[in-house]
PDB file of C-alpha atoms in Angstrom:
ATOM      1  CA  MET A 374      11.761 -37.023 -21.837  1.00 86.00           C
ATOM      2  CA  THR A 375      13.162 -35.449 -18.688  1.00 93.00           C
ATOM      3  CA  ARG A 376      12.119 -31.902 -17.815  1.00 96.00           C
ATOM      4  CA  ALA A 377      13.372 -30.783 -14.425  1.00 97.00           C
ATOM      5  CA  LEU A 378      12.254 -27.928 -12.207  1.00 97.00           C
ATOM      6  CA  ILE A 379      14.932 -26.433  -9.948  1.00 96.00           C
ATOM      7  CA  LEU A 380      13.598 -24.480  -7.001  1.00 96.00           C
ATOM      8  CA  GLY A 381      16.636 -22.271  -6.487  1.00 91.00           C
ATOM      9  CA  GLY A 382      17.927 -20.419  -3.485  1.00 81.00           C
ATOM     10  CA  ILE A 383      21.389 -21.669  -2.501  1.00 79.00           C
ATOM     11  CA  ALA A 384      24.705 -21.242  -4.280  1.00 83.00           C
ATOM     12  CA  ASP A 385      24.814 -24.935  -5.165  1.00 89.00           C
ATOM     13  CA  ALA A 386      21.621 -24.425  -7.195  1.00 90.00           C
ATOM     14  CA  ASN A 387      23.630 -22.272  -9.598  1.00 90.00           C
ATOM     15  CA  VAL A 388      26.262 -24.991  -9.907  1.00 92.00           C
ATOM     16  CA  LEU A 389      23.509 -27.525 -10.505  1.00 94.00           C
ATOM     17  CA  ALA A 390      21.953 -25.363 -13.229  1.00 93.00           C
ATOM     18  CA  ALA A 391      25.289 -25.196 -15.034  1.00 92.00           C
ATOM     19  CA  GLU A 392      25.740 -28.971 -14.808  1.00 94.00           C
ATOM     20  CA  ILE A 393      22.215 -29.637 -16.064  1.00 94.00           C
ATOM     21  CA  ALA A 394      22.705 -27.253 -18.985  1.00 93.00           C
ATOM     22  CA  ARG A 395      26.037 -28.885 -19.793  1.00 92.00           C
ATOM     23  CA  ALA A 396      24.371 -32.293 -19.792  1.00 92.00           C
ATOM     24  CA  GLY A 397      21.702 -31.075 -22.219  1.00 93.00           C
ATOM     25  CA  ILE A 398      18.834 -31.796 -19.816  1.00 94.00           C
ATOM     26  CA  ASP A 399      15.696 -29.722 -20.309  1.00 95.00           C
ATOM     27  CA  ALA A 400      15.071 -27.735 -17.147  1.00 95.00           C
ATOM     28  CA  VAL A 401      13.488 -24.627 -15.646  1.00 95.00           C
ATOM     29  CA  TYR A 402      15.139 -22.602 -12.867  1.00 94.00           C
ATOM     30  CA  SER A 403      12.737 -20.884 -10.480  1.00 93.00           C
ATOM     31  CA  TYR A 404      13.655 -17.930  -8.251  1.00 87.00           C
ATOM     32  CA  GLY A 405      11.453 -17.006  -5.320  1.00 78.00           C
ATOM     33  CA  GLY A 406      11.710 -13.339  -6.254  1.00 61.00           C
ATOM     34  CA  ARG A 407      13.196 -11.962  -3.032  1.00 60.00           C
ATOM     35  CA  THR A 408      16.529 -11.013  -4.631  1.00 59.00           C
ATOM     36  CA  ARG A 409      16.151  -8.079  -7.009  1.00 56.00           C
ATOM     37  CA  ALA A 410      19.170  -8.974  -9.153  1.00 52.00           C
ATOM     38  CA  PRO A 411      19.379 -12.774  -9.293  1.00 63.00           C
ATOM     39  CA  ALA A 412      22.286 -14.436 -11.031  1.00 68.00           C
ATOM     40  CA  ASP A 413      21.855 -15.240 -14.713  1.00 78.00           C
ATOM     41  CA  GLN A 414      21.219 -18.891 -15.454  1.00 83.00           C
ATOM     42  CA  PRO A 415      21.935 -21.024 -18.524  1.00 87.00           C
ATOM     43  CA  LEU A 416      18.389 -22.398 -18.268  1.00 90.00           C
ATOM     44  CA  THR A 417      14.881 -21.116 -18.796  1.00 89.00           C
ATOM     45  CA  THR A 418      14.183 -18.927 -15.758  1.00 90.00           C
ATOM     46  CA  ARG A 419      11.028 -17.929 -13.923  1.00 91.00           C
ATOM     47  CA  ILE A 420      10.739 -15.499 -11.008  1.00 88.00           C
ATOM     48  CA  GLY A 421       8.008 -15.397  -8.367  1.00 87.00           C
ATOM     49  CA  GLY A 422       5.862 -17.697  -6.296  1.00 89.00           C
ATOM     50  CA  PHE A 423       3.539 -20.441  -7.471  1.00 94.00           C
ATOM     51  CA  GLY A 424       0.483 -19.764  -5.341  1.00 93.00           C
ATOM     52  CA  GLY A 425       0.971 -22.496  -2.764  1.00 95.00           C
ATOM     53  CA  ALA A 426       1.171 -26.244  -3.209  1.00 97.00           C
ATOM     54  CA  SER A 427      -1.809 -26.361  -5.567  1.00 97.00           C
ATOM     55  CA  GLY A 428      -0.281 -23.685  -7.787  1.00 97.00           C
ATOM     56  CA  LEU A 429       3.013 -25.524  -7.883  1.00 97.00           C
ATOM     57  CA  ALA A 430       1.165 -28.742  -8.760  1.00 98.00           C
ATOM     58  CA  ASP A 431      -0.558 -26.923 -11.641  1.00 97.00           C
ATOM     59  CA  THR A 432       2.808 -25.652 -12.876  1.00 97.00           C
ATOM     60  CA  ILE A 433       4.264 -29.168 -12.751  1.00 97.00           C
ATOM     61  CA  ARG A 434       1.376 -30.450 -14.861  1.00 97.00           C
ATOM     62  CA  HIS A 435       1.218 -27.574 -17.352  1.00 96.00           C
ATOM     63  CA  GLU A 436       4.993 -27.375 -17.863  1.00 95.00           C
ATOM     64  CA  GLY A 437       5.415 -31.126 -18.252  1.00 96.00           C
ATOM     65  CA  ILE A 438       7.801 -31.318 -15.287  1.00 97.00           C
ATOM     66  CA  THR A 439       9.100 -34.836 -14.649  1.00 97.00           C
ATOM     67  CA  HIS A 440      11.509 -34.152 -11.763  1.00 97.00           C
ATOM     68  CA  VAL A 441      11.604 -31.484  -9.042  1.00 98.00           C
ATOM     69  CA  ILE A 442      14.810 -30.467  -7.267  1.00 98.00           C
ATOM     70  CA  ASP A 443      14.370 -28.439  -4.092  1.00 97.00           C
ATOM     71  CA  ALA A 444      17.543 -26.374  -3.855  1.00 95.00           C
ATOM     72  CA  THR A 445      15.987 -23.608  -1.761  1.00 93.00           C
ATOM     73  CA  HIS A 446      17.497 -22.158   1.395  1.00 90.00           C
ATOM     74  CA  PRO A 447      17.285 -24.558   4.371  1.00 90.00           C
ATOM     75  CA  PHE A 448      15.032 -22.027   6.129  1.00 91.00           C
ATOM     76  CA  ALA A 449      12.629 -21.587   3.197  1.00 90.00           C
ATOM     77  CA  ALA A 450      10.300 -24.063   4.856  1.00 92.00           C
ATOM     78  CA  GLU A 451       7.085 -22.952   3.147  1.00 94.00           C
ATOM     79  CA  ILE A 452       8.222 -23.633  -0.424  1.00 95.00           C
ATOM     80  CA  SER A 453       9.835 -26.905   0.663  1.00 96.00           C
ATOM     81  CA  ARG A 454       6.575 -28.077   2.231  1.00 97.00           C
ATOM     82  CA  ASN A 455       4.684 -26.950  -0.866  1.00 97.00           C
ATOM     83  CA  ALA A 456       7.092 -28.904  -3.054  1.00 97.00           C
ATOM     84  CA  ILE A 457       6.532 -32.067  -1.023  1.00 97.00           C
ATOM     85  CA  GLU A 458       2.756 -31.705  -1.252  1.00 97.00           C
ATOM     86  CA  ALA A 459       2.732 -30.763  -4.939  1.00 98.00           C
ATOM     87  CA  CYS A 460       4.941 -33.704  -5.875  1.00 98.00           C
ATOM     88  CA  GLU A 461       2.695 -36.035  -3.900  1.00 97.00           C
ATOM     89  CA  GLN A 462      -0.352 -34.633  -5.729  1.00 97.00           C
ATOM     90  CA  THR A 463       1.226 -35.078  -9.157  1.00 97.00           C
ATOM     91  CA  GLY A 464       3.277 -38.212  -8.545  1.00 97.00           C
ATOM     92  CA  THR A 465       6.454 -36.343  -9.474  1.00 98.00           C
ATOM     93  CA  PRO A 466       9.856 -37.484  -8.135  1.00 97.00           C
ATOM     94  CA  LEU A 467      11.353 -34.965  -5.696  1.00 98.00           C
ATOM     95  CA  ILE A 468      14.838 -34.627  -4.294  1.00 97.00           C
ATOM     96  CA  ALA A 469      16.270 -31.975  -1.969  1.00 97.00           C
ATOM     97  CA  LEU A 470      19.754 -30.572  -2.453  1.00 96.00           C
ATOM     98  CA  GLU A 471      20.419 -29.645   1.146  1.00 92.00           C
ATOM     99  CA  ARG A 472      23.822 -28.825   2.546  1.00 88.00           C
ATOM    100  CA  ALA A 473      24.736 -30.330   5.901  1.00 90.00           C
ATOM    101  CA  PRO A 474      24.213 -28.071   8.926  1.00 94.00           C
ATOM    102  CA  TRP A 475      27.181 -26.692  10.806  1.00 94.00           C
ATOM    103  CA  SER A 476      28.348 -28.646  13.827  1.00 94.00           C
ATOM    104  CA  LYS A 477      29.714 -27.118  16.990  1.00 93.00           C
ATOM    105  CA  THR A 478      33.496 -27.415  17.305  1.00 94.00           C
ATOM    106  CA  PRO A 479      35.836 -26.820  20.269  1.00 95.00           C
ATOM    107  CA  GLY A 480      35.943 -23.118  21.086  1.00 95.00           C
ATOM    108  CA  ASP A 481      32.494 -22.319  19.720  1.00 97.00           C
ATOM    109  CA  ILE A 482      30.199 -20.488  22.114  1.00 98.00           C
ATOM    110  CA  TRP A 483      26.764 -21.414  20.827  1.00 97.00           C
ATOM    111  CA  ILE A 484      23.367 -20.848  22.363  1.00 98.00           C
ATOM    112  CA  ASP A 485      20.860 -23.055  20.569  1.00 97.00           C
ATOM    113  CA  ALA A 486      17.527 -21.461  19.646  1.00 98.00           C
ATOM    114  CA  ALA A 487      14.565 -23.338  18.205  1.00 96.00           C
ATOM    115  CA  ASP A 488      13.313 -20.321  16.250  1.00 95.00           C
ATOM    116  CA  VAL A 489      13.593 -16.551  15.883  1.00 96.00           C
ATOM    117  CA  ASP A 490      11.473 -15.837  18.961  1.00 97.00           C
ATOM    118  CA  ALA A 491      13.769 -18.022  21.053  1.00 98.00           C
ATOM    119  CA  ALA A 492      16.761 -16.158  19.621  1.00 98.00           C
ATOM    120  CA  VAL A 493      15.265 -12.818  20.677  1.00 98.00           C
ATOM    121  CA  ALA A 494      14.728 -14.172  24.183  1.00 97.00           C
ATOM    122  CA  ALA A 495      18.333 -15.392  24.349  1.00 98.00           C
ATOM    123  CA  LEU A 496      19.819 -11.927  23.857  1.00 98.00           C
ATOM    124  CA  PRO A 497      21.137 -10.235  27.007  1.00 97.00           C
ATOM    125  CA  GLU A 498      19.205  -7.471  28.764  1.00 97.00           C
ATOM    126  CA  ALA A 499      22.224  -5.151  28.817  1.00 97.00           C
ATOM    127  CA  PRO A 500      22.737  -3.132  25.604  1.00 97.00           C
ATOM    128  CA  ALA A 501      25.184  -4.784  23.213  1.00 98.00           C
ATOM    129  CA  ASN A 502      26.376  -4.632  19.609  1.00 98.00           C
ATOM    130  CA  VAL A 503      24.544  -7.441  17.825  1.00 98.00           C
ATOM    131  CA  PHE A 504      25.081  -8.783  14.300  1.00 98.00           C
ATOM    132  CA  LEU A 505      21.842 -10.237  12.918  1.00 97.00           C
ATOM    133  CA  ALA A 506      22.892 -12.620  10.146  1.00 93.00           C
ATOM    134  CA  ILE A 507      19.389 -13.920   9.469  1.00 92.00           C
ATOM    135  CA  GLY A 508      18.054 -12.158   6.377  1.00 83.00           C
ATOM    136  CA  ARG A 509      15.532  -9.342   6.200  1.00 85.00           C
ATOM    137  CA  GLN A 510      12.439 -11.548   6.373  1.00 84.00           C
ATOM    138  CA  HIS A 511      12.997 -12.446  10.022  1.00 88.00           C
ATOM    139  CA  ILE A 512      14.224  -9.313  11.773  1.00 94.00           C
ATOM    140  CA  ALA A 513      10.929  -7.808  12.998  1.00 94.00           C
ATOM    141  CA  PRO A 514      10.802  -9.731  16.330  1.00 96.00           C
ATOM    142  CA  PHE A 515      14.090  -8.110  17.387  1.00 97.00           C
ATOM    143  CA  ALA A 516      12.258  -4.799  17.734  1.00 96.00           C
ATOM    144  CA  ARG A 517      11.257  -6.191  21.135  1.00 96.00           C
ATOM    145  CA  ARG A 518      14.884  -5.643  22.208  1.00 96.00           C
ATOM    146  CA  PRO A 519      15.450  -2.030  21.074  1.00 95.00           C
ATOM    147  CA  GLN A 520      18.269  -1.423  23.552  1.00 97.00           C
ATOM    148  CA  HIS A 521      20.767  -3.217  21.307  1.00 97.00           C
ATOM    149  CA  ALA A 522      22.803  -1.690  18.468  1.00 97.00           C
ATOM    150  CA  TYR A 523      22.074  -3.947  15.510  1.00 97.00           C
ATOM    151  CA  THR A 524      24.137  -4.560  12.396  1.00 97.00           C
ATOM    152  CA  LEU A 525      22.301  -6.173   9.472  1.00 96.00           C
ATOM    153  CA  ARG A 526      23.670  -7.530   6.197  1.00 94.00           C
ATOM    154  CA  PHE A 527      21.465  -7.827   3.116  1.00 90.00           C
ATOM    155  CA  VAL A 528      22.051  -8.746  -0.519  1.00 84.00           C
ATOM    156  CA  ASP A 529      19.858  -5.786  -1.590  1.00 84.00           C
ATOM    157  CA  PRO A 530      19.211  -2.438   0.116  1.00 88.00           C
ATOM    158  CA  PRO A 531      15.973  -2.501   2.142  1.00 86.00           C
ATOM    159  CA  GLU A 532      12.980  -1.178   0.194  1.00 82.00           C
ATOM    160  CA  VAL A 533      10.856  -0.341   3.246  1.00 86.00           C
ATOM    161  CA  PRO A 534      11.755   1.193   6.615  1.00 89.00           C
ATOM    162  CA  LEU A 535      13.254  -1.241   9.103  1.00 92.00           C
ATOM    163  CA  PRO A 536      11.302  -2.035  12.285  1.00 92.00           C
ATOM    164  CA  PHE A 537      14.151  -0.628  14.400  1.00 93.00           C
ATOM    165  CA  ALA A 538      17.271   1.483  14.028  1.00 90.00           C
ATOM    166  CA  ALA A 539      20.156  -0.513  12.550  1.00 94.00           C
ATOM    167  CA  ASP A 540      23.362  -0.220  10.576  1.00 95.00           C
ATOM    168  CA  VAL A 541      22.875  -2.000   7.241  1.00 94.00           C
ATOM    169  CA  ILE A 542      25.658  -3.600   5.203  1.00 94.00           C
ATOM    170  CA  VAL A 543      24.738  -4.362   1.573  1.00 92.00           C
ATOM    171  CA  SER A 544      26.955  -7.186   0.377  1.00 89.00           C
ATOM    172  CA  ARG A 545      26.709 -10.547  -1.373  1.00 82.00           C
ATOM    173  CA  GLY A 546      28.671 -13.590  -0.186  1.00 77.00           C
ATOM    174  CA  PRO A 547      30.589 -15.783  -0.055  1.00 82.00           C
ATOM    175  CA  PHE A 548      32.447 -14.055   2.766  1.00 91.00           C
ATOM    176  CA  THR A 549      36.030 -14.642   3.837  1.00 94.00           C
ATOM    177  CA  LEU A 550      37.330 -15.301   7.322  1.00 96.00           C
ATOM    178  CA  ALA A 551      39.608 -12.244   7.133  1.00 97.00           C
ATOM    179  CA  GLY A 552      36.721 -10.054   6.059  1.00 96.00           C
ATOM    180  CA  GLU A 553      34.434 -11.316   8.808  1.00 97.00           C
ATOM    181  CA  LEU A 554      37.109 -10.832  11.452  1.00 98.00           C
ATOM    182  CA  GLU A 555      37.625  -7.251  10.287  1.00 97.00           C
ATOM    183  CA  MET A 556      33.876  -6.541  10.288  1.00 97.00           C
ATOM    184  CA  LEU A 557      33.290  -7.973  13.768  1.00 98.00           C
ATOM    185  CA  ARG A 558      36.246  -6.128  15.236  1.00 98.00           C
ATOM    186  CA  ALA A 559      35.481  -2.790  13.566  1.00 97.00           C
ATOM    187  CA  ARG A 560      31.887  -2.855  14.782  1.00 97.00           C
ATOM    188  CA  LYS A 561      32.756  -4.274  18.208  1.00 98.00           C
ATOM    189  CA  ILE A 562      30.201  -7.039  17.756  1.00 98.00           C
ATOM    190  CA  ALA A 563      29.514  -8.778  21.067  1.00 98.00           C
ATOM    191  CA  TRP A 564      26.747 -11.161  19.912  1.00 98.00           C
ATOM    192  CA  ILE A 565      25.854 -12.858  16.642  1.00 98.00           C
ATOM    193  CA  VAL A 566      22.448 -14.271  15.754  1.00 98.00           C
ATOM    194  CA  ALA A 567      22.675 -16.744  12.880  1.00 97.00           C
ATOM    195  CA  ARG A 568      20.629 -19.440  11.217  1.00 95.00           C
ATOM    196  CA  ASN A 569      22.253 -22.848  10.839  1.00 96.00           C
ATOM    197  CA  SER A 570      22.339 -22.655   7.064  1.00 91.00           C
ATOM    198  CA  GLY A 571      25.372 -24.879   6.596  1.00 90.00           C
ATOM    199  CA  GLY A 572      27.695 -24.756   3.615  1.00 83.00           C
ATOM    200  CA  ASP A 573      30.882 -22.780   3.085  1.00 83.00           C
ATOM    201  CA  GLY A 574      29.571 -19.479   1.731  1.00 78.00           C
ATOM    202  CA  ALA A 575      28.325 -18.149   5.084  1.00 85.00           C
ATOM    203  CA  ARG A 576      30.459 -20.159   7.500  1.00 91.00           C
ATOM    204  CA  ALA A 577      33.193 -17.537   7.879  1.00 95.00           C
ATOM    205  CA  LYS A 578      31.203 -15.547  10.434  1.00 96.00           C
ATOM    206  CA  VAL A 579      30.917 -18.650  12.638  1.00 96.00           C
ATOM    207  CA  ASP A 580      34.657 -19.313  12.400  1.00 97.00           C
ATOM    208  CA  ALA A 581      35.401 -15.642  13.119  1.00 98.00           C
ATOM    209  CA  ALA A 582      33.141 -15.713  16.176  1.00 98.00           C
ATOM    210  CA  ARG A 583      35.051 -18.708  17.532  1.00 97.00           C
ATOM    211  CA  LEU A 584      38.405 -16.990  17.079  1.00 97.00           C
ATOM    212  CA  LEU A 585      37.163 -13.816  18.788  1.00 98.00           C
ATOM    213  CA  GLY A 586      35.235 -15.562  21.556  1.00 98.00           C
ATOM    214  CA  VAL A 587      31.938 -14.024  20.434  1.00 98.00           C
ATOM    215  CA  PRO A 588      28.819 -16.002  21.423  1.00 98.00           C
ATOM    216  CA  VAL A 589      26.512 -17.101  18.615  1.00 98.00           C
ATOM    217  CA  ILE A 590      22.792 -17.620  19.065  1.00 98.00           C
ATOM    218  CA  MET A 591      22.304 -20.408  16.526  1.00 98.00           C
ATOM    219  CA  ILE A 592      18.785 -20.877  15.191  1.00 97.00           C
ATOM    220  CA  SER A 593      17.948 -24.490  14.329  1.00 96.00           C
ATOM    221  CA  ARG A 594      16.524 -25.464  10.974  1.00 94.00           C
ATOM    222  CA  PRO A 595      12.752 -25.868  10.677  1.00 93.00           C
ATOM    223  CA  GLN A 596      11.435 -29.403  10.748  1.00 91.00           C
ATOM    224  CA  LEU A 597      10.233 -30.762   7.401  1.00 93.00           C
ATOM    225  CA  PRO A 598       8.525 -34.005   6.395  1.00 93.00           C
ATOM    226  CA  GLU A 599      10.824 -36.791   5.274  1.00 91.00           C
ATOM    227  CA  ARG A 600      11.953 -36.589   1.653  1.00 93.00           C
ATOM    228  CA  PRO A 601      14.875 -37.864  -0.425  1.00 94.00           C
ATOM    229  CA  ARG A 602      17.871 -35.640   0.282  1.00 94.00           C
ATOM    230  CA  VAL A 603      21.423 -35.314  -1.013  1.00 96.00           C
ATOM    231  CA  GLU A 604      24.231 -32.908  -0.117  1.00 92.00           C
ATOM    232  CA  ASN A 605      25.996 -32.265  -3.416  1.00 92.00           C
ATOM    233  CA  VAL A 606      25.346 -31.590  -7.077  1.00 94.00           C
ATOM    234  CA  ALA A 607      26.944 -34.839  -8.259  1.00 93.00           C
ATOM    235  CA  GLU A 608      24.336 -36.861  -6.374  1.00 95.00           C
ATOM    236  CA  VAL A 609      21.527 -34.879  -7.979  1.00 96.00           C
ATOM    237  CA  MET A 610      22.984 -35.544 -11.422  1.00 95.00           C
ATOM    238  CA  GLN A 611      23.217 -39.247 -10.620  1.00 94.00           C
ATOM    239  CA  TRP A 612      19.583 -39.160  -9.523  1.00 95.00           C
ATOM    240  CA  LEU A 613      18.534 -37.516 -12.772  1.00 93.00           C
ATOM    241  CA  GLY A 614      20.602 -39.927 -14.823  1.00 85.00           C
ATOM    242  CA  HIS A 615      19.150 -42.939 -13.057  1.00 45.00           C
ATOM    243  CA  ARG A 616      15.603 -41.778 -13.648  1.00 43.00           C
ATOM    244  CA  THR A 617      16.368 -40.932 -17.266  1.00 38.00           C
ATOM    245  CA  CYS A 618      17.729 -44.434 -17.893  1.00 38.00           C
ATOM    246  CA  LEU A 619      14.642 -45.995 -16.372  1.00 33.00           C
ATOM    247  CA  GLY A 620      12.419 -43.828 -18.571  1.00 35.00           C
ATOM    248  CA  ALA A 621      14.377 -44.762 -21.675  1.00 31.00           C
TER     249      ALA A 621
END
C-alpha cells in the first residue's frame, strides 16, 4: 500500500495534495509551521518540524511512509537535505517537486548574489528605497545597511521586533503585474532584493522591475545533493502511479 508524505511549502504542493486526495492515495501533508494560518488540505495534516534527518527517518518508519515528496520552498535547504538523508536511511523513494528558476530576459537588470550576505554587499552605499522580497527568516543581515528605507512583505504580521526600521506589507500571493507596478511606483522602490524562487506566483515583481528599469539583486538557490526532481504535479502523480503498479 502506498502512503505518501508531502513536505509542503510551495503553491504546487496544495495542487498536488488535491490530486492525491482525488486519486484516493493515502497521504500526509506536513507544514513547517512558519505560516500561522496555513491553507486547509484534503489530507491528514501535521504542523511543525521533525527534529532533523533522524527525526524525519523515525516519522517515515512509524507512519509507514512509502514515498516522500519534497515540495518545500526552493530555499528551504535544511529540510530538503534532511529529506535526502532520511530517505537514504530508510530506503524510501524521494522525489522533489521543484519549479524551474527564473531566467534573465532582455531588459532585466540583475545583479547575481550567491547568498544573503552577498546581496547585502551588493546594495549601494547611498540611501535608497529597497524592497526586500526574501521572507522574514533572512532579513537580519540587512541591518548592516541601516541607511536604506526598507519595504518588507510577509504572509503574517511579524511577531517579534524587526532588526531595523521598515515598512511592512502583510499580504499573501500570488501577486499581479499591475499590483506590483503600483506598489513599486507608490513606494519609489529603487532596488529589489529577491530570491530566485521560480514559478508564477511571485514572478510579477521581477517583470515589474524590468518594465520600470529597477535593478534586482537576485539571490541564487542553495546547492543541494542530487535527487530525482520534476517540475509539475502531473509528473509526481506519474511517479506515484508507477511505483504503485510495481508494488502491486
